[in-house]
Amino acid sequence: MPVVSPEKLVSLQRDADGIRNICILAHVDHGKTSLTDALIATNGIISPKLAGKIRYLDSRPDEQLRGITMESSAISLYFSMLRRTAPNATPEQKEYLINLIDSPGHIDFSSEVSTASRLCDGALVLVDAVEGVCSQTVTVLRQTWIEHMKPLLVINKMDRLITELKMSPGEAYTHLSKLLEQVNAVLGSFFQGERMEEDLNWRERVDERVAAVAAKQEKADRQAANETSAAGDAESIMSAEYEEKDDEDLYFAPEKNNVIFSSAIDGWAFTVRQFASLYEKKLGIRRTAMEKVLWGDFYLDPKTKKVLGQKHLKGRNLKPMFVQLVLDQIWAVYQATSSGDKGKGDLAMTEKIIKSLNINLPPHIVRSRDPRAILTTLFAAWLPVSTALLVSVVESLPNPPVAQASRLPALIDASPGHEHVGASVREAMVNFKTGPEDPMVAYVSKMVSIPESELPENKRRAGGTLSAEEARELGRKKRAEIARAQALAEAASADPVNGMTAALGSASLEDEEVEEKPLDPEHLIGFARLYSGNLSVGDSIYVLPPKFSPAHAHKDPEPRKVTVTALYLLMGRGLEPLKSVPAGVVFGIGGLEGHILKSGTLCSQLEGSVNLAGVNMGSQPIVRVALEPVNPADLDKMVKGLQLLVQSDPCAEYELFESGEHVLLTAGELHLERCLTDLKERFARCEIQAGEPIVPYRETAVRGEEMKPPASKELGRGTVIGVTSSKQVTIRLRVRPLPAEVTEFLIKNAGAVKRLYSVRKAEQEGKRQSTKGDSSNPDEVDDDQEVDMAGILSMEDFKKQIQETFDRAKEKDAWAGAVEKITAFGPRRTGPNLLLDATKDSIFSKFLQSNEQQDTAIGETLQPRDLTDKISYAFQLATAQGPLCNEPIQGVAVFIEDVSVNASSDEESSARDQLGRLTGEVIRTVRECIRQGFLDWSPRLLLAMYSCEIQASTEVLGRVYDVLTRRRGRILSEALKEGTPFYSILSLLPVAQSFGFSDEIRKRTAGLASPQLKFAGFEILDEDPFWVPTTEEEMEDLGEFGDKENVAKRYVDSVRERKGLLVTGRGKGIGEGEKGKNLKR
């Protein structure tokens, strides 16, 4: 294969019509990287014989060791083909630039898929022909749907149907038809969900218009003409029907040439169009007509050579055309090369096939009698992977100008503050303007860490000449090495002992310093896509952070201008320097280090710019690990390394706890392992010790069947009266579990609560600034997520829906009027707990009541209203750290029933002085009261859970169940995949029990089963951690101290021990000071 020079690729960047930006998406181990190898081999970068084995884009050592991709990598490929500009025109040679991104398939690295998909216009979605649609297949299809990318379906590993499942061509056709239906069913579910949402929005708009017409009718005069006119308007609105969208172009169908059948490992792939061209002359059927009938229930009459439908078969047993003309031929090649005597194939049959296909194989391949070599060489000459894939990519996937016109309007409208995006910026992006005066907009999806020695400016090009200084330095080192070796050899031959001593003595410290391996610092390169304009080295551009909104372009902190120091062409393991890049290109950019954390938008102007950085990450970090350096002196190295790691990894996060722990948050166990390797070897370059994984828990209270009696029978369960230590303030509050439906609603709509809180905070600050002239910008609570206003409820909708949720609760009488009493949410002002004002005078401000005026000035005497913010703060603290093990609380409501202030004995002190002294007392009292009220109910622990999907054959099914059961997993479903010997098992597994789970499954099943773990939220563990046997039956069964292990208490104790809290009941034996006895005697 001819090697394509980087200069050729750079020249093709200027022709936007010849560019295709694509990514390869699939479930883990479905053959993405092997398929990419076959495409890379066409450019002469690797040998075609090594395609599928070398895994060129898996450049990390741990990727090669594990055999899976962990980071998305990009490479630019050259492709040329003959194309007709018109049906009757002569074919012309056309050159194309394919920017290809290979993405990971493992669930831990799904954030890499999210970042890759925003840069591309089309996607190759791979599905294993045997395993079919898996969990990540659905995820990547959803990603293409969200990002408005055009997908091509590649059914890979077709060879497994022949070699493993031993299917006949007819059985394989049935299997492939069902597989195609499964994929299309997934796409159909996305379309149906969006259609229902649009239908609902349309109905709401119609209702609003009808209501407006009715209001207009009431205000108008009662004249008959006016009434008739208004009624006519209402009828015209109702008669406007909902416009149905056509979903015909949505689905995959081989006759549309958006389905490719392939075997990357054997080096072949084909589309229906290819075989239609092969049979066009032989059968005398036009190619366009042949394409439509080659897949489906169409049959070829052997006598008349006419195509028949199923109803015209008249009882004849004919094969479908796809089986007869396509699959039979593929099966025949495998039969000829791999069957026969000891799997060495049938040489005569192979020669017959070679002759009929009119292809030539090298004589040494034929003589070698190596079935594998003959098979791959024959297919490479007949149905090469690159031809089928790249031709389909060029013909079916859009170029950047076409893709941006269809994709970008929806992406811009989903961005924060999209109403304020400038018309010039929108037009330049949508219409693909590349002039020097047009605004430049680029999106940086992630930062990639590159060692300094790997940068093009520090690497000597292959075949380049050395400079004079480099040659002199190299010669000096070589001469010193030769002299040392000669001295050692001569001395050793004369006197071995003294010779060694002399050689060691001749070695100097300076020599050792020269030979010492220098540090290779890491540099961060932006992984970006240019949407409009041009970008050159030396340009000054604005870097917009993920929370930027064009509505407040100059809001502090104002985006900074950065100078572009370098531009790169991404070539897998290497980089090639560029002077400038045009729109529509995927490229690397230097100079952003320290200015972009994970992702961001680059724009040539600040006013009217657009923020594209709100990418939806596939997986949230859930596994937390405390880190510390083995040598305490390396702490600064470790912290700097962690900051570099967080910048270069889209999903990793770093937190410094109040306890002083440096905690790393990752998406899963494999992701954690990769992050620790990078930290030790690349970023921190020091030995780091990782503690036990820190798993998040939640605490809640429920109405248990056998709860202990309430602490105060007069006050009722959950009611507590607290008095401050100065006896000046008395507070009565009641804690009550929230209905499960309300808790779920609050968790689901945390974004709406956060937005409502931010709006209210901004209003209050606006009033304060208008009265005081204060321009400070206070920190927002829980402001650690990207701004994403799409799909967030307004205050009216939120209030209406939460009221409906309360009305559906079992004890709705107890929650009557609760919505109007809501004062705050917690913890962090957005959590699923409620603080409600049940005082007679309604002293608290209400969260869901707009335009509420409240005088916050402190009068001469202290009033209960002056303490409301302290009580609200105490509520936030109490819900952030529950009484069981200081984990966040959820699903609890706190009613403040009464707040009374007694007159102070110190008459000289003012109300302001008293408030300062009482602040700490009130917070401490309220917090303790909430904890006591919480424990008056039956406390429960919520465990973080993984959704676990495992594919396993029948032989190892029992071992999989054994491992799941021992780790407290719960089977949700099991189903046999039709046409295969594989079961698909779906289960729930506690995150706390998941460490080492994947390795144990693989070991117990000899690698025949591999789990995919995805965070599925929190699930209640229905066991009271404080339960002890009380009745005679319980004592008789379990003993006086409960011999049965309390799992909830074990979890609580482990968390308390890690946090340094008191652990009760530790070290108890059979009984303190008691003999072991049998209660029956």
CSV table of N, CA and C in Angstrom, one decimal, residues 293-414:
chain,number,residue,atom,x,y,z
A,293,VAL,N,-34.1,-5.6,-4.5
A,293,VAL,CA,-34.6,-6.9,-4.3
A,293,VAL,C,-33.6,-7.9,-3.8
A,294,LEU,N,-32.3,-7.5,-3.6
A,294,LEU,CA,-31.3,-8.4,-3.1
A,294,LEU,C,-31.4,-8.7,-1.6
A,295,TRP,N,-32.2,-7.9,-0.9
A,295,TRP,CA,-32.4,-8.2,0.5
A,295,TRP,C,-34.0,-8.2,0.7
A,296,GLY,N,-34.5,-9.2,1.4
A,296,GLY,CA,-35.9,-9.3,1.7
A,296,GLY,C,-36.4,-10.6,1.1
A,297,ASP,N,-37.8,-10.7,1.1
A,297,ASP,CA,-38.4,-11.9,0.6
A,297,ASP,C,-38.6,-11.8,-0.9
A,298,PHE,N,-37.5,-11.9,-1.6
A,298,PHE,CA,-37.5,-11.9,-3.1
A,298,PHE,C,-36.7,-13.2,-3.5
A,299,TYR,N,-37.1,-13.8,-4.6
A,299,TYR,CA,-36.6,-15.1,-5.0
A,299,TYR,C,-36.3,-15.0,-6.5
A,300,LEU,N,-35.2,-15.7,-6.9
A,300,LEU,CA,-34.9,-15.8,-8.3
A,300,LEU,C,-35.3,-17.1,-9.0
A,301,ASP,N,-36.1,-16.9,-10.0
A,301,ASP,CA,-36.6,-18.1,-10.8
A,301,ASP,C,-35.5,-18.6,-11.6
A,302,PRO,N,-35.0,-19.9,-11.3
A,302,PRO,CA,-33.8,-20.4,-12.0
A,302,PRO,C,-34.0,-20.6,-13.5
A,303,LYS,N,-35.3,-20.7,-13.9
A,303,LYS,CA,-35.5,-21.0,-15.4
A,303,LYS,C,-35.6,-19.6,-16.1
A,304,THR,N,-36.5,-18.8,-15.7
A,304,THR,CA,-36.8,-17.5,-16.4
A,304,THR,C,-35.8,-16.4,-16.0
A,305,LYS,N,-35.0,-16.6,-14.9
A,305,LYS,CA,-34.1,-15.5,-14.4
A,305,LYS,C,-34.9,-14.3,-14.0
A,306,LYS,N,-36.2,-14.5,-13.6
A,306,LYS,CA,-37.0,-13.3,-13.1
A,306,LYS,C,-37.1,-13.3,-11.6
A,307,VAL,N,-37.2,-12.1,-11.1
A,307,VAL,CA,-37.4,-12.0,-9.6
A,307,VAL,C,-38.8,-12.2,-9.2
A,308,LEU,N,-39.0,-13.0,-8.2
A,308,LEU,CA,-40.4,-13.3,-7.8
A,308,LEU,C,-40.6,-12.9,-6.3
A,309,GLY,N,-41.8,-12.4,-6.0
A,309,GLY,CA,-42.2,-12.1,-4.7
A,309,GLY,C,-42.7,-13.4,-4.0
A,310,GLN,N,-42.9,-13.3,-2.7
A,310,GLN,CA,-43.2,-14.5,-1.9
A,310,GLN,C,-44.6,-15.2,-2.4
A,311,LYS,N,-45.5,-14.3,-2.8
A,311,LYS,CA,-46.8,-14.9,-3.2
A,311,LYS,C,-46.8,-15.6,-4.5
A,312,HIS,N,-45.7,-15.3,-5.3
A,312,HIS,CA,-45.6,-16.0,-6.6
A,312,HIS,C,-44.8,-17.2,-6.6
A,313,LEU,N,-44.4,-17.7,-5.4
A,313,LEU,CA,-43.6,-18.9,-5.4
A,313,LEU,C,-44.3,-20.2,-5.8
A,314,LYS,N,-45.6,-20.2,-5.5
A,314,LYS,CA,-46.5,-21.4,-5.9
A,314,LYS,C,-46.0,-22.7,-5.3
A,315,GLY,N,-45.6,-22.6,-4.1
A,315,GLY,CA,-45.2,-23.8,-3.4
A,315,GLY,C,-43.7,-24.3,-3.6
A,316,ARG,N,-43.0,-23.6,-4.5
A,316,ARG,CA,-41.6,-24.0,-4.8
A,316,ARG,C,-40.7,-23.6,-3.6
A,317,ASN,N,-39.8,-24.4,-3.3
A,317,ASN,CA,-38.8,-24.2,-2.2
A,317,ASN,C,-37.6,-23.5,-2.7
A,318,LEU,N,-37.7,-22.2,-2.9
A,318,LEU,CA,-36.5,-21.4,-3.4
A,318,LEU,C,-35.8,-20.7,-2.3
A,319,LYS,N,-34.6,-20.4,-2.4
A,319,LYS,CA,-33.8,-19.7,-1.4
A,319,LYS,C,-34.1,-18.2,-1.7
A,320,PRO,N,-34.1,-17.3,-0.6
A,320,PRO,CA,-34.1,-15.9,-0.9
A,320,PRO,C,-32.9,-15.5,-1.7
A,321,MET,N,-33.0,-14.4,-2.4
A,321,MET,CA,-31.9,-14.0,-3.3
A,321,MET,C,-30.6,-13.7,-2.5
A,322,PHE,N,-30.8,-13.1,-1.3
A,322,PHE,CA,-29.6,-12.8,-0.5
A,322,PHE,C,-28.8,-14.0,-0.1
A,323,VAL,N,-29.6,-15.1,0.2
A,323,VAL,CA,-28.9,-16.4,0.5
A,323,VAL,C,-28.3,-17.0,-0.7
A,324,GLN,N,-29.0,-17.0,-1.8
A,324,GLN,CA,-28.5,-17.7,-3.0
A,324,GLN,C,-27.3,-17.0,-3.7
A,325,LEU,N,-27.4,-15.7,-3.8
A,325,LEU,CA,-26.4,-14.9,-4.5
A,325,LEU,C,-25.3,-14.3,-3.7
A,326,VAL,N,-25.5,-14.2,-2.3
A,326,VAL,CA,-24.5,-13.6,-1.5
A,326,VAL,C,-24.0,-14.5,-0.5
A,327,LEU,N,-24.8,-15.0,0.5
A,327,LEU,CA,-24.3,-15.8,1.6
A,327,LEU,C,-23.7,-17.1,1.1
A,328,ASP,N,-24.3,-17.7,0.1
A,328,ASP,CA,-23.8,-19.0,-0.4
A,328,ASP,C,-22.4,-18.9,-0.9
A,329,GLN,N,-22.1,-17.7,-1.5
A,329,GLN,CA,-20.7,-17.5,-2.0
A,329,GLN,C,-19.7,-17.3,-0.9
A,330,ILE,N,-20.1,-16.6,0.1
A,330,ILE,CA,-19.2,-16.4,1.3
A,330,ILE,C,-19.0,-17.7,2.0
A,331,TRP,N,-20.0,-18.5,2.2
A,331,TRP,CA,-19.9,-19.8,2.9
A,331,TRP,C,-19.0,-20.7,2.0
A,332,ALA,N,-19.1,-20.6,0.7
A,332,ALA,CA,-18.3,-21.5,-0.2
A,332,ALA,C,-16.8,-21.2,0.0
A,333,VAL,N,-16.4,-20.0,0.2
A,333,VAL,CA,-15.0,-19.6,0.4
A,333,VAL,C,-14.5,-20.2,1.7
A,334,TYR,N,-15.3,-20.1,2.8
A,334,TYR,CA,-14.9,-20.7,4.0
A,334,TYR,C,-14.8,-22.2,3.9
A,335,GLN,N,-15.8,-22.8,3.2
A,335,GLN,CA,-15.8,-24.3,3.0
A,335,GLN,C,-14.5,-24.7,2.2
A,336,ALA,N,-14.2,-24.0,1.2
A,336,ALA,CA,-13.0,-24.4,0.4
A,336,ALA,C,-11.7,-24.2,1.1
A,337,THR,N,-11.6,-23.2,2.0
A,337,THR,CA,-10.3,-22.9,2.6
A,337,THR,C,-10.1,-23.5,3.9
A,338,SER,N,-11.2,-23.7,4.7
A,338,SER,CA,-11.1,-24.2,6.1
A,338,SER,C,-11.6,-25.6,6.4
A,339,SER,N,-12.3,-26.2,5.5
A,339,SER,CA,-12.9,-27.5,5.8
A,339,SER,C,-11.9,-28.6,5.2
A,340,GLY,N,-12.5,-29.7,5.0
A,340,GLY,CA,-11.7,-30.8,4.4
A,340,GLY,C,-10.7,-31.5,5.4
A,341,ASP,N,-9.6,-32.0,4.8
A,341,ASP,CA,-8.6,-32.8,5.6
A,341,ASP,C,-8.0,-31.9,6.7
A,342,LYS,N,-8.3,-32.2,8.0
A,342,LYS,CA,-7.8,-31.5,9.2
A,342,LYS,C,-7.9,-30.0,9.1
A,343,GLY,N,-8.9,-29.5,8.5
A,343,GLY,CA,-9.1,-28.1,8.4
A,343,GLY,C,-8.2,-27.3,7.4
A,344,LYS,N,-7.6,-28.1,6.5
A,344,LYS,CA,-6.6,-27.5,5.6
A,344,LYS,C,-7.3,-27.1,4.3
A,345,GLY,N,-8.6,-27.4,4.1
A,345,GLY,CA,-9.3,-26.9,3.0
A,345,GLY,C,-9.2,-27.8,1.8
A,346,ASP,N,-9.9,-27.5,0.8
A,346,ASP,CA,-10.0,-28.2,-0.5
A,346,ASP,C,-9.3,-27.4,-1.6
A,347,LEU,N,-8.1,-27.8,-2.0
A,347,LEU,CA,-7.3,-27.0,-2.9
A,347,LEU,C,-8.0,-26.8,-4.3
A,348,ALA,N,-8.6,-27.9,-4.8
A,348,ALA,CA,-9.2,-27.9,-6.1
A,348,ALA,C,-10.4,-26.9,-6.1
A,349,MET,N,-11.2,-27.0,-5.0
A,349,MET,CA,-12.3,-26.1,-4.9
A,349,MET,C,-11.9,-24.6,-4.8
A,350,THR,N,-10.8,-24.4,-4.0
A,350,THR,CA,-10.2,-23.0,-3.9
A,350,THR,C,-9.8,-22.5,-5.2
A,351,GLU,N,-9.1,-23.3,-6.0
A,351,GLU,CA,-8.6,-22.8,-7.3
A,351,GLU,C,-9.8,-22.5,-8.3
A,352,LYS,N,-10.9,-23.3,-8.1
A,352,LYS,CA,-12.1,-23.1,-8.9
A,352,LYS,C,-12.7,-21.8,-8.6
A,353,ILE,N,-12.8,-21.5,-7.3
A,353,ILE,CA,-13.4,-20.2,-6.8
A,353,ILE,C,-12.5,-19.0,-7.3
A,354,ILE,N,-11.2,-19.1,-7.2
A,354,ILE,CA,-10.3,-18.1,-7.6
A,354,ILE,C,-10.5,-17.8,-9.1
A,355,LYS,N,-10.6,-18.9,-9.9
A,355,LYS,CA,-10.8,-18.7,-11.3
A,355,LYS,C,-12.1,-18.1,-11.7
A,356,SER,N,-13.2,-18.5,-11.0
A,356,SER,CA,-14.5,-17.9,-11.3
A,356,SER,C,-14.6,-16.5,-10.9
A,357,LEU,N,-13.9,-16.1,-9.8
A,357,LEU,CA,-13.9,-14.7,-9.4
A,357,LEU,C,-13.0,-13.8,-10.2
A,358,ASN,N,-12.1,-14.5,-11.0
A,358,ASN,CA,-11.2,-13.7,-11.9
A,358,ASN,C,-10.2,-12.9,-11.1
A,359,ILE,N,-9.7,-13.5,-10.0
A,359,ILE,CA,-8.7,-12.8,-9.2
A,359,ILE,C,-7.4,-13.7,-9.2
A,360,ASN,N,-6.3,-13.0,-8.9
A,360,ASN,CA,-5.0,-13.7,-8.9
A,360,ASN,C,-4.4,-13.7,-7.5
A,361,LEU,N,-4.0,-14.9,-6.9
A,361,LEU,CA,-3.4,-14.9,-5.6
A,361,LEU,C,-1.9,-15.2,-5.9
A,362,PRO,N,-1.0,-14.6,-5.1
A,362,PRO,CA,0.4,-14.8,-5.2
A,362,PRO,C,0.7,-16.3,-5.1
A,363,PRO,N,1.6,-16.9,-5.9
A,363,PRO,CA,1.9,-18.3,-6.0
A,363,PRO,C,2.3,-18.9,-4.6
A,364,HIS,N,3.2,-18.1,-3.9
A,364,HIS,CA,3.7,-18.6,-2.6
A,364,HIS,C,2.6,-18.8,-1.6
A,365,ILE,N,1.5,-18.0,-1.7
A,365,ILE,CA,0.4,-18.1,-0.8
A,365,ILE,C,-0.4,-19.4,-1.1
A,366,VAL,N,-0.6,-19.7,-2.4
A,366,VAL,CA,-1.3,-20.9,-2.8
A,366,VAL,C,-0.5,-22.2,-2.4
A,367,ARG,N,0.8,-22.1,-2.6
A,367,ARG,CA,1.7,-23.3,-2.3
A,367,ARG,C,1.8,-23.5,-0.8
A,368,SER,N,1.7,-22.4,0.0
A,368,SER,CA,1.9,-22.6,1.5
A,368,SER,C,0.9,-23.5,2.1
A,369,ARG,N,-0.3,-23.7,1.5
A,369,ARG,CA,-1.3,-24.5,2.1
A,369,ARG,C,-1.8,-24.0,3.5
A,370,ASP,N,-1.5,-22.7,3.8
A,370,ASP,CA,-1.9,-22.1,5.1
A,370,ASP,C,-3.4,-21.6,4.9
A,371,PRO,N,-4.4,-22.3,5.5
A,371,PRO,CA,-5.8,-21.9,5.2
A,371,PRO,C,-6.1,-20.5,5.5
A,372,ARG,N,-5.5,-20.0,6.6
A,372,ARG,CA,-5.7,-18.6,7.1
A,372,ARG,C,-5.2,-17.6,6.1
A,373,ALA,N,-4.0,-17.9,5.6
A,373,ALA,CA,-3.4,-16.9,4.6
A,373,ALA,C,-4.2,-16.9,3.3
A,374,ILE,N,-4.6,-18.1,2.9
A,374,ILE,CA,-5.4,-18.2,1.6
A,374,ILE,C,-6.7,-17.5,1.8
A,375,LEU,N,-7.4,-17.7,2.9
A,375,LEU,CA,-8.7,-17.1,3.2
A,375,LEU,C,-8.6,-15.6,3.2
A,376,THR,N,-7.6,-15.0,3.9
A,376,THR,CA,-7.5,-13.5,4.1
A,376,THR,C,-7.1,-12.9,2.7
A,377,THR,N,-6.2,-13.6,2.0
A,377,THR,CA,-5.7,-13.0,0.8
A,377,THR,C,-6.8,-13.0,-0.3
A,378,LEU,N,-7.6,-14.1,-0.3
A,378,LEU,CA,-8.7,-14.2,-1.3
A,378,LEU,C,-9.7,-13.1,-1.0
A,379,PHE,N,-10.1,-13.0,0.2
A,379,PHE,CA,-11.1,-11.9,0.5
A,379,PHE,C,-10.6,-10.5,0.3
A,380,ALA,N,-9.2,-10.3,0.6
A,380,ALA,CA,-8.7,-9.0,0.4
A,380,ALA,C,-8.7,-8.6,-1.1
A,381,ALA,N,-8.6,-9.6,-1.9
A,381,ALA,CA,-8.6,-9.3,-3.4
A,381,ALA,C,-10.1,-9.2,-3.9
A,382,TRP,N,-11.0,-9.9,-3.2
A,382,TRP,CA,-12.4,-9.9,-3.7
A,382,TRP,C,-13.3,-8.9,-3.0
A,383,LEU,N,-13.3,-8.9,-1.7
A,383,LEU,CA,-14.2,-8.0,-0.9
A,383,LEU,C,-13.4,-7.3,0.2
A,384,PRO,N,-12.5,-6.4,-0.2
A,384,PRO,CA,-11.7,-5.7,0.9
A,384,PRO,C,-12.6,-4.9,1.8
A,385,VAL,N,-12.2,-4.8,3.1
A,385,VAL,CA,-13.0,-4.1,4.1
A,385,VAL,C,-13.0,-2.6,3.7
A,386,SER,N,-11.8,-2.1,3.3
A,386,SER,CA,-11.7,-0.6,3.1
A,386,SER,C,-12.7,-0.1,2.0
A,387,THR,N,-12.8,-0.9,0.9
A,387,THR,CA,-13.6,-0.5,-0.2
A,387,THR,C,-15.1,-0.3,0.2
A,388,ALA,N,-15.6,-1.4,0.9
A,388,ALA,CA,-17.0,-1.3,1.3
A,388,ALA,C,-17.3,-0.2,2.3
A,389,LEU,N,-16.4,-0.1,3.3
A,389,LEU,CA,-16.6,0.9,4.3
A,389,LEU,C,-16.4,2.3,3.8
A,390,LEU,N,-15.3,2.6,3.2
A,390,LEU,CA,-15.0,4.0,2.8
A,390,LEU,C,-15.9,4.5,1.7
A,391,VAL,N,-16.3,3.6,0.8
A,391,VAL,CA,-17.3,4.0,-0.3
A,391,VAL,C,-18.6,4.3,0.4
A,392,SER,N,-19.0,3.5,1.3
A,392,SER,CA,-20.3,3.8,2.0
A,392,SER,C,-20.2,5.1,2.8
A,393,VAL,N,-19.1,5.3,3.5
A,393,VAL,CA,-18.9,6.6,4.2
A,393,VAL,C,-19.0,7.8,3.3
A,394,VAL,N,-18.3,7.7,2.2
A,394,VAL,CA,-18.3,8.8,1.2
A,394,VAL,C,-19.7,9.1,0.6
A,395,GLU,N,-20.4,8.0,0.3
A,395,GLU,CA,-21.7,8.1,-0.4
A,395,GLU,C,-22.8,8.4,0.5
A,396,SER,N,-22.8,7.8,1.7
A,396,SER,CA,-24.0,7.9,2.6
A,396,SER,C,-23.9,8.9,3.7
A,397,LEU,N,-22.7,9.3,4.2
A,397,LEU,CA,-22.5,10.2,5.3
A,397,LEU,C,-22.3,11.6,4.7
A,398,PRO,N,-22.8,12.7,5.4
A,398,PRO,CA,-22.7,14.0,4.9
A,398,PRO,C,-21.3,14.6,5.1
A,399,ASN,N,-20.9,15.6,4.2
A,399,ASN,CA,-19.7,16.4,4.4
A,399,ASN,C,-20.0,17.5,5.4
A,400,PRO,N,-19.0,18.2,5.9
A,400,PRO,CA,-19.3,19.2,7.0
A,400,PRO,C,-20.3,20.3,6.6
A,401,PRO,N,-20.3,20.9,5.4
A,401,PRO,CA,-21.3,21.9,5.1
A,401,PRO,C,-22.7,21.4,5.2
A,402,VAL,N,-23.0,20.2,4.6
A,402,VAL,CA,-24.3,19.6,4.7
A,402,VAL,C,-24.7,19.3,6.1
A,403,ALA,N,-23.8,18.7,6.8
A,403,ALA,CA,-24.0,18.2,8.2
A,403,ALA,C,-24.3,19.4,9.1
A,404,GLN,N,-23.5,20.4,9.0
A,404,GLN,CA,-23.7,21.6,9.9
A,404,GLN,C,-25.1,22.3,9.7
A,405,ALA,N,-25.5,22.3,8.4
A,405,ALA,CA,-26.8,22.9,8.1
A,405,ALA,C,-28.0,22.2,8.8
A,406,SER,N,-27.8,20.9,8.9
A,406,SER,CA,-28.9,20.1,9.6
A,406,SER,C,-28.7,19.9,11.1
A,407,ARG,N,-27.5,19.8,11.5
A,407,ARG,CA,-27.2,19.5,13.0
A,407,ARG,C,-27.2,20.7,13.8
A,408,LEU,N,-26.5,21.8,13.4
A,408,LEU,CA,-26.2,22.9,14.3
A,408,LEU,C,-27.4,23.7,14.8
A,409,PRO,N,-28.4,23.9,14.0
A,409,PRO,CA,-29.6,24.7,14.6
A,409,PRO,C,-30.1,24.1,15.9
A,410,ALA,N,-30.2,22.8,15.9
A,410,ALA,CA,-30.8,22.2,17.1
A,410,ALA,C,-29.7,22.3,18.3
A,411,LEU,N,-28.4,22.1,18.0
A,411,LEU,CA,-27.4,22.2,19.0
A,411,LEU,C,-27.3,23.6,19.5
A,412,ILE,N,-27.4,24.6,18.7
A,412,ILE,CA,-27.3,26.0,19.1
A,412,ILE,C,-28.5,26.4,20.0
A,413,ASP,N,-29.7,25.9,19.6
A,413,ASP,CA,-30.9,26.2,20.3
A,413,ASP,C,-30.9,25.5,21.7
A,414,ALA,N,-30.1,24.4,21.9
A,414,ALA,CA,-30.0,23.7,23.2
A,414,ALA,C,-28.9,24.3,24.0
